[in-house]
Amino acid sequence: MKVVPALPPLIVAAGACLVLLLGLVSNRRIKRDGPLWLGSATIIGAAVMSLVLWGDRQEALGGGYRADRFSMLLNLVFLACAFAVLLLSTREPAGVDRRGEYACLLLTATAGMMLVAGAGDLIVMFLGIEILSVALYVLCALEVWRERSLEAGLKYLIVGAVGSSIFLYGLAFLFGATGSVQLSVIGEQLAVASFTEEPLLLVAIALVASGLAFKASAAPFHMWTPDVYQGAPTPITAFMATATKVAALAAFLRIFGSALTDLVDTWQIAIAVIAAASIVIGNVAALAQRDLKRLLAYSSIAQAGYLLTGVAAGTIKGAEAVLYYLIAYAAMTLAAFAIVIIREREVEDGDRLEALAGYGRARPVLGVVATVAMLSLAGFPPLSGFIGKFLLFGAAVEQDLTWLAVIGAVGSMVSLGYYLRVLRVMWFGEPEGGTPRKMLTIPAPGPARSRWSASASARPCWWTSAATRPPPCSPPDPRSAGVGRAPPWGGGTRRPGGRSVGP
Amino acid sequence: MPWVTAIILLPLFGAFTMLAVPPGGVVQARVHAFLTAGGTLALLAILVGLFDRDAGGPQFEDRHGWVSQVGLEWTVNVDGVSIWLMLLTGAMFFLAIAYACFRTPDRARGFLGLLLLAEAGLLGLFAAGNLVLFYVFWEAMLIPFYFLIGMWGGSDRVRATTRFVIYTMVGSLLMLVAILATAFIARDITGQFTFDFEALRGIAFSREESIWLFAGFAIAFIIKLPLWPFHGWMPAAYRAAPILVTGLLAAVMSKAGVYGLIKIGVPLFPEGAEYFQYHIIVLALAGIAYGSVVAWRQPTIRMLVAYSSLAHLGFVALGIMAFDNEAGQGAVLQMINHGIVVAAAFTIVGIITERSGKEEIDEIGGLANGAPWLAGVFLIVAMASLAIPGSNAFVGEFFILTGVFRHHWWAAAIACIGIAYAAVYMLRLYQSAMNGPRKGADGARVEMRLRDTVVLLPLIAAMGVIALWPAAIVGGTTRTVERLMAPAQIAADRPADQIRAGVAPNPPAAALPLPGDPVEAPQEVPTQ
C-alpha cells in the first residue's frame, strides 16, 4: 500500500500530535512558543511535500487518497489559511492558556480538510469532514468563559451533527445505488448504465447536496452561520469562513464535478437553486447587520452562493473558476477578519461596526488593506474578486444558466451596499475612542496550581486595572495587584509569575 | 515603446508609490504628485505629436493576454477621439494637482494619491480597446472619486457619495449584463468569443438584439453624463465635493458617458442607436432646457456652474445622436471645450468662495472694483461658456448645430434657445458678482494671485488657441468620427454621399461556416 502520496495530511496529523505533547512540557517558554514554532514547521513541511507531489494523479491508501493537482493546490490553500490563523491567534485569549491544544486542533482540522480535498472514496471523504468538524466544534467553544463562545460551540455541534448525518445518509444511498464507495468506480458505473430518474440516486443527490450545503453554509442550510461566526473566537471564525468553506466546495467538486458528472442534468438545477438562494439571502440579510462578524458571516453565505454557481455549471471551466475564486475568497476574507481581530485586541466589542469609525485615518495601512478586501469581496474591478466572479458567471452563462448569473450580478451590486458601509464608517466616520480592551489575567502556575489550573480555564478573571474598582471575580492573588491600564494600542504587560494577555 | 500603457500606468504607479511617502511628508507628496502628473502630461504631448491625424482606426495599440480563458485582454490604443480626451484628462489633472499643491488639503498624501488613481482610471477608460477593460476602468475610477468626495467633502457628503454610487452602480450593472450578452451573441454569429471593439464592429445583430444591447449601455452612459432625468446624483455630489473635485467631475468624468456613447453605443449597435435616436435627442434637448432654466435660479455660484454644465453636455449628446460627421466632430471638440471652460469656471468659483467665504450669489457683488484681473478672466470664461462668436465654444456649438440642422432642424432650433438662456444666467452671474454695488467680501481679497494665475492662464490660453485654430483638434478627429458614425448612418438610411466610411461585414462573407452550423448565407450588411 502506497503511503507517500498521502504524506501531506499525514505530516499535518503527526504535527498535531506532537504539538499536543508540547503543551505538556513544563518549561514555560517551550509551552508558550513551542506550539507556534512546531505548528509552523509542520505547515511548511506539508506545503513542501504538497509541492513535491505536484503533478499527475497518484493514489495512496488503496485508492482512498488521491494526490493530484486539485488536491495539492487545495492543500496549499488550507495550509496557508491555517498558517495565517495560527499567526493571527498568537495573542488571542482563546489560545493563551492552551496553546498546545489550540494548535493541535487547528492542525487536526487542517488534516481533515486535506483528506476531504484528496478523497478517493466516500469513506475517506466522510472521515475528513468529521475530523474537521469535530476539531472545529471544540475550537468554537474554546473561550469557555464567554457564553457566546459556548453557545456557538453547542450550536455548531448540533447543526454540524445533523449535517454530517444527512451527508452520511446520502453517501449510503449513493453506495446502495452504485455498489461502490470509490469515486472513480461510481463515475464509471454512472457513465455506462442509465441511472437517470433512478429514485435511489435522486435521494442520494438530494441528501449529499444538503449535507454539503450545511458545511458550506449555503442557504437554506445557513441558519447556524451568523450565530456561530459571531460567537466563536475570531481567528476560528476566520478559519471556518475560509478553510472550511474551501473544503466543502472541494467536496462538492469531487462528488458532483467528477463522480456524478454524467448526471449533470439531474443535479444542476438543485445546485443552482441553492446558489441563487444563498446569494439572495446572504446579501439581503447582510445589509441589516451592525456587527462585523455577523456581516462577514452573511457575506460568506452569499460568497458560497457565487462559488456554487461555478459548481452548478458542471464544466471544467466552472471548476477552474471555483478554484480561482476559492483562492481569492480565502485571501480577501482572511484580510477582512484580520482587521476585526486587530481591532478586537484594541477595544472592547471590536467587532461592532462602530468600533471601526475613523479607523482608516488612524491606521491608514490597515484601512487600505480593509478597503481592498471589501472591494474585492464586492467584486469591484480590477481586483481578484471581480475576475473570479467574471469567470464564475461566464461559466454559468455558457451552460444556459444566465438567470443565475444575473442573480449573481445583482447580488454583487447589492453587496456593495454593506461592503461600502464598512468603508464609509472606516474612512468617513469620526473616530470614537472606544473602551480599551480590558486585560485578561490568568493566574500563574504556582503553589495553588492544582486549584487554579482547573478553575482558571473555567473562570478566568477580567481584570479592570483601575485600582479603584475591585476586581469582579478576583482570585486573591497579591501579585495581580497594580497592573497598569492597558494601553489602547495594545501590548499587554507581563509580570513575573503571572501571564496577562494584553489587548 | 508601449506609449499608451505607459501613460496609464504612470499615474497608477505614482498613486501606489505615494504610500511610500512618510506620513506628514506634505512637501514630498506634492513634489511626487506634481512630477507624476507632469510626466504623464509630457508623455501625452509626445503621443499627440506622433499621432497620425489622417488615420481612422486605432493606433499605438498594446495588446497583452490577461485572463485568456474568457477572452480578457489588456488592449489599449488611441484613436482620433480618445487621444483628445486623454490629453484633456492629463492636462486637467495636472492643473488640478498644481491647484491642490498650492492649497494643500489636510491628509495631502491621500488626496493627491487618490487624484492620481482617478487620473489613471480615466486615462484607461479612454484608451480601453475592449469592453471588459472599459468596464474595469469605468468602475475603478468610481472608487477614488467616492473617497475624494466622502473624505474631503463638505456637509452632506455621506448622502452624496451614497447616491453617487447607487446611481452609477445601477448603470454599471446594466452595462455589465449588456457586455456579457454582446460577447455571447457575437460568438453565436461569428464563432469568435471576444470583447474587442474592432472585432465586434459590423456584427449583424438582429434589430431586437441591437436595441436591447444599446439600451443596456446607453442607460449607464446617460447616468454618467448625466442627462435629464437621470441626473439625480449630480447636484448632491457637485455640492458636497471639494471644489477641485467638482471641477474634475464636470470637466473630465462627465466625458466618460459621452465617450461611451460615441465609441461603443453608436458604432457597435447602430440599429439600436437609430431606434433610440429621437429618445436621446429629446432627453438632450430637455437637458439643455432644464439645465439652463435651473442654472438661472440657482442660489450659489457653484451650482449655477454645475447646472450650466448639464446644459452644455446636452449639446454634446445632441451632436453625437445626430449621426452626422460634422456634428460628431463638433461634439468631440465641444467635449474638450466644455472641459476647459468648466474647469476655469470652477477654479474661479473656488477662488471666490475660498477667499470671501461666501457661495451665495446674493451675498457677493462688486468684486471687479478690487479685482480687475479676476473680473477680466471671469468675463472671458463667461463669454466662452455662452459660446459667443469668436470663442472656442462657439466653434464647437456651431459644428454641432450645423450637423443637427441638416437632419433635424427642429432640434437645432430648440437647442438655440439654450444658447440664449446661457447668456441669461451667465450674464446675471457676472453682473451681480463682479459689477454692481459692493457686497460681502472686498474685491482686493479675491484678486488673482500667482498661484491662481498658474492654473487659469493655461486654460485661457487653450481657449484662445482652440478659438483661433479649431482645426488643430477637428482635423485630427475627421477620419475617426466618420468611421464611428458610418454604421449608424447606414442604419438611418442616410444618402450615400454623407457616409464617408465603409463597414466591413462581420463575419466576413468569405468566412467558412463553423463546424456544426447549418450552412446559410451570411446576412448582408450594406457597405459603401
PDB file of C-alpha atoms in Angstrom, chain B residues 23-127:
ATOM      1  CA  PRO B  23       3.103  60.493   6.873  1.00  0.00           C
ATOM      2  CA  GLY B  24       3.311  64.226   7.211  1.00  0.00           C
ATOM      3  CA  GLY B  25       5.657  64.447   4.241  1.00  0.00           C
ATOM      4  CA  VAL B  26       3.496  67.052   2.605  1.00  0.00           C
ATOM      5  CA  VAL B  27       6.291  68.513   0.526  1.00  0.00           C
ATOM      6  CA  GLN B  28       7.384  65.130  -0.787  1.00  0.00           C
ATOM      7  CA  ALA B  29       3.797  64.228  -1.559  1.00  0.00           C
ATOM      8  CA  ARG B  30       3.304  67.428  -3.513  1.00  0.00           C
ATOM      9  CA  VAL B  31       6.511  67.047  -5.485  1.00  0.00           C
ATOM     10  CA  HIS B  32       5.733  63.416  -6.126  1.00  0.00           C
ATOM     11  CA  ALA B  33       2.223  64.067  -7.406  1.00  0.00           C
ATOM     12  CA  PHE B  34       3.339  67.060  -9.445  1.00  0.00           C
ATOM     13  CA  LEU B  35       6.119  65.142 -11.143  1.00  0.00           C
ATOM     14  CA  THR B  36       3.901  62.145 -11.857  1.00  0.00           C
ATOM     15  CA  ALA B  37       1.100  64.201 -13.358  1.00  0.00           C
ATOM     16  CA  GLY B  38       3.616  66.306 -15.265  1.00  0.00           C
ATOM     17  CA  GLY B  39       5.336  63.220 -16.618  1.00  0.00           C
ATOM     18  CA  THR B  40       2.020  61.798 -17.749  1.00  0.00           C
ATOM     19  CA  LEU B  41       1.151  65.028 -19.495  1.00  0.00           C
ATOM     20  CA  ALA B  42       4.548  65.095 -21.179  1.00  0.00           C
ATOM     21  CA  LEU B  43       4.094  61.537 -22.442  1.00  0.00           C
ATOM     22  CA  LEU B  44       0.650  62.502 -23.719  1.00  0.00           C
ATOM     23  CA  ALA B  45       2.075  65.507 -25.521  1.00  0.00           C
ATOM     24  CA  ILE B  46       4.642  63.289 -27.224  1.00  0.00           C
ATOM     25  CA  LEU B  47       1.884  60.859 -28.180  1.00  0.00           C
ATOM     26  CA  VAL B  48      -0.173  63.661 -29.704  1.00  0.00           C
ATOM     27  CA  GLY B  49       2.894  64.634 -31.706  1.00  0.00           C
ATOM     28  CA  LEU B  50       3.422  61.129 -33.007  1.00  0.00           C
ATOM     29  CA  PHE B  51      -0.250  60.561 -33.683  1.00  0.00           C
ATOM     30  CA  ASP B  52      -1.262  60.105 -37.307  1.00  0.00           C
ATOM     31  CA  ARG B  53      -4.102  62.578 -37.807  1.00  0.00           C
ATOM     32  CA  ASP B  54      -5.293  61.100 -41.068  1.00  0.00           C
ATOM     33  CA  ALA B  55      -5.914  57.579 -39.827  1.00  0.00           C
ATOM     34  CA  GLY B  56      -9.327  56.483 -38.664  1.00  0.00           C
ATOM     35  CA  GLY B  57      -8.535  53.290 -36.861  1.00  0.00           C
ATOM     36  CA  PRO B  58      -6.871  52.664 -33.524  1.00  0.00           C
ATOM     37  CA  GLN B  59      -3.211  53.499 -33.245  1.00  0.00           C
ATOM     38  CA  PHE B  60      -0.414  52.684 -30.827  1.00  0.00           C
ATOM     39  CA  GLU B  61      -2.134  49.516 -29.806  1.00  0.00           C
ATOM     40  CA  ASP B  62      -0.716  47.453 -26.925  1.00  0.00           C
ATOM     41  CA  ARG B  63      -2.184  44.002 -26.640  1.00  0.00           C
ATOM     42  CA  HIS B  64      -1.361  41.514 -23.944  1.00  0.00           C
ATOM     43  CA  GLY B  65      -3.137  38.431 -22.645  1.00  0.00           C
ATOM     44  CA  TRP B  66      -4.776  38.765 -19.261  1.00  0.00           C
ATOM     45  CA  VAL B  67      -7.315  36.054 -18.498  1.00  0.00           C
ATOM     46  CA  SER B  68      -7.264  34.392 -21.861  1.00  0.00           C
ATOM     47  CA  GLN B  69      -9.749  31.658 -20.836  1.00  0.00           C
ATOM     48  CA  VAL B  70     -12.586  34.133 -21.030  1.00  0.00           C
ATOM     49  CA  GLY B  71     -11.229  36.394 -23.714  1.00  0.00           C
ATOM     50  CA  LEU B  72      -9.974  39.110 -21.409  1.00  0.00           C
ATOM     51  CA  GLU B  73      -7.115  41.094 -22.824  1.00  0.00           C
ATOM     52  CA  TRP B  74      -5.176  44.205 -21.971  1.00  0.00           C
ATOM     53  CA  THR B  75      -5.870  46.076 -25.187  1.00  0.00           C
ATOM     54  CA  VAL B  76      -5.240  49.786 -25.120  1.00  0.00           C
ATOM     55  CA  ASN B  77      -4.988  52.142 -28.069  1.00  0.00           C
ATOM     56  CA  VAL B  78      -5.853  55.641 -29.117  1.00  0.00           C
ATOM     57  CA  ASP B  79      -7.909  56.978 -31.972  1.00  0.00           C
ATOM     58  CA  GLY B  80      -8.863  60.429 -33.142  1.00  0.00           C
ATOM     59  CA  VAL B  81     -11.449  60.816 -30.394  1.00  0.00           C
ATOM     60  CA  SER B  82      -9.822  59.206 -27.420  1.00  0.00           C
ATOM     61  CA  ILE B  83      -6.465  60.919 -27.830  1.00  0.00           C
ATOM     62  CA  TRP B  84      -8.011  64.358 -27.306  1.00  0.00           C
ATOM     63  CA  LEU B  85      -9.919  63.188 -24.283  1.00  0.00           C
ATOM     64  CA  MET B  86      -6.774  61.653 -22.864  1.00  0.00           C
ATOM     65  CA  LEU B  87      -4.955  64.908 -23.441  1.00  0.00           C
ATOM     66  CA  LEU B  88      -7.776  66.733 -21.705  1.00  0.00           C
ATOM     67  CA  THR B  89      -7.621  64.307 -18.788  1.00  0.00           C
ATOM     68  CA  GLY B  90      -3.869  64.596 -18.452  1.00  0.00           C
ATOM     69  CA  ALA B  91      -3.946  68.394 -18.636  1.00  0.00           C
ATOM     70  CA  MET B  92      -6.861  68.814 -16.247  1.00  0.00           C
ATOM     71  CA  PHE B  93      -5.381  66.514 -13.644  1.00  0.00           C
ATOM     72  CA  PHE B  94      -2.029  68.239 -13.973  1.00  0.00           C
ATOM     73  CA  LEU B  95      -3.670  71.590 -13.330  1.00  0.00           C
ATOM     74  CA  ALA B  96      -5.804  70.129 -10.562  1.00  0.00           C
ATOM     75  CA  ILE B  97      -2.750  68.756  -8.833  1.00  0.00           C
ATOM     76  CA  ALA B  98      -0.994  72.058  -9.277  1.00  0.00           C
ATOM     77  CA  TYR B  99      -4.015  73.781  -7.744  1.00  0.00           C
ATOM     78  CA  ALA B 100      -4.030  71.270  -4.882  1.00  0.00           C
ATOM     79  CA  CYS B 101      -0.313  71.742  -4.331  1.00  0.00           C
ATOM     80  CA  PHE B 102      -0.816  75.438  -3.685  1.00  0.00           C
ATOM     81  CA  ARG B 103      -3.642  74.803  -1.243  1.00  0.00           C
ATOM     82  CA  THR B 104      -2.622  71.594   0.384  1.00  0.00           C
ATOM     83  CA  PRO B 105      -5.655  69.925   1.891  1.00  0.00           C
ATOM     84  CA  ASP B 106      -5.299  68.027   5.126  1.00  0.00           C
ATOM     85  CA  ARG B 107      -4.153  64.457   4.611  1.00  0.00           C
ATOM     86  CA  ALA B 108      -2.400  65.589   1.447  1.00  0.00           C
ATOM     87  CA  ARG B 109      -0.880  62.198   0.712  1.00  0.00           C
ATOM     88  CA  GLY B 110      -4.239  60.525   0.458  1.00  0.00           C
ATOM     89  CA  PHE B 111      -5.786  63.359  -1.515  1.00  0.00           C
ATOM     90  CA  LEU B 112      -3.050  63.522  -4.111  1.00  0.00           C
ATOM     91  CA  GLY B 113      -2.772  59.737  -4.295  1.00  0.00           C
ATOM     92  CA  LEU B 114      -6.477  59.407  -4.975  1.00  0.00           C
ATOM     93  CA  LEU B 115      -6.292  62.128  -7.619  1.00  0.00           C
ATOM     94  CA  LEU B 116      -3.581  60.165  -9.394  1.00  0.00           C
ATOM     95  CA  LEU B 117      -5.651  56.994  -9.095  1.00  0.00           C
ATOM     96  CA  ALA B 118      -8.610  58.772 -10.646  1.00  0.00           C
ATOM     97  CA  GLU B 119      -6.390  60.032 -13.446  1.00  0.00           C
ATOM     98  CA  ALA B 120      -5.190  56.516 -14.187  1.00  0.00           C
ATOM     99  CA  GLY B 121      -8.782  55.286 -14.221  1.00  0.00           C
ATOM    100  CA  LEU B 122      -9.953  57.930 -16.662  1.00  0.00           C
ATOM    101  CA  LEU B 123      -6.949  57.580 -18.951  1.00  0.00           C
ATOM    102  CA  GLY B 124      -7.510  53.835 -19.010  1.00  0.00           C
ATOM    103  CA  LEU B 125     -11.173  54.319 -19.760  1.00  0.00           C
ATOM    104  CA  PHE B 126     -10.435  56.475 -22.797  1.00  0.00           C
ATOM    105  CA  ALA B 127      -7.711  54.139 -24.007  1.00  0.00           C
TER     106      ALA B 127
END
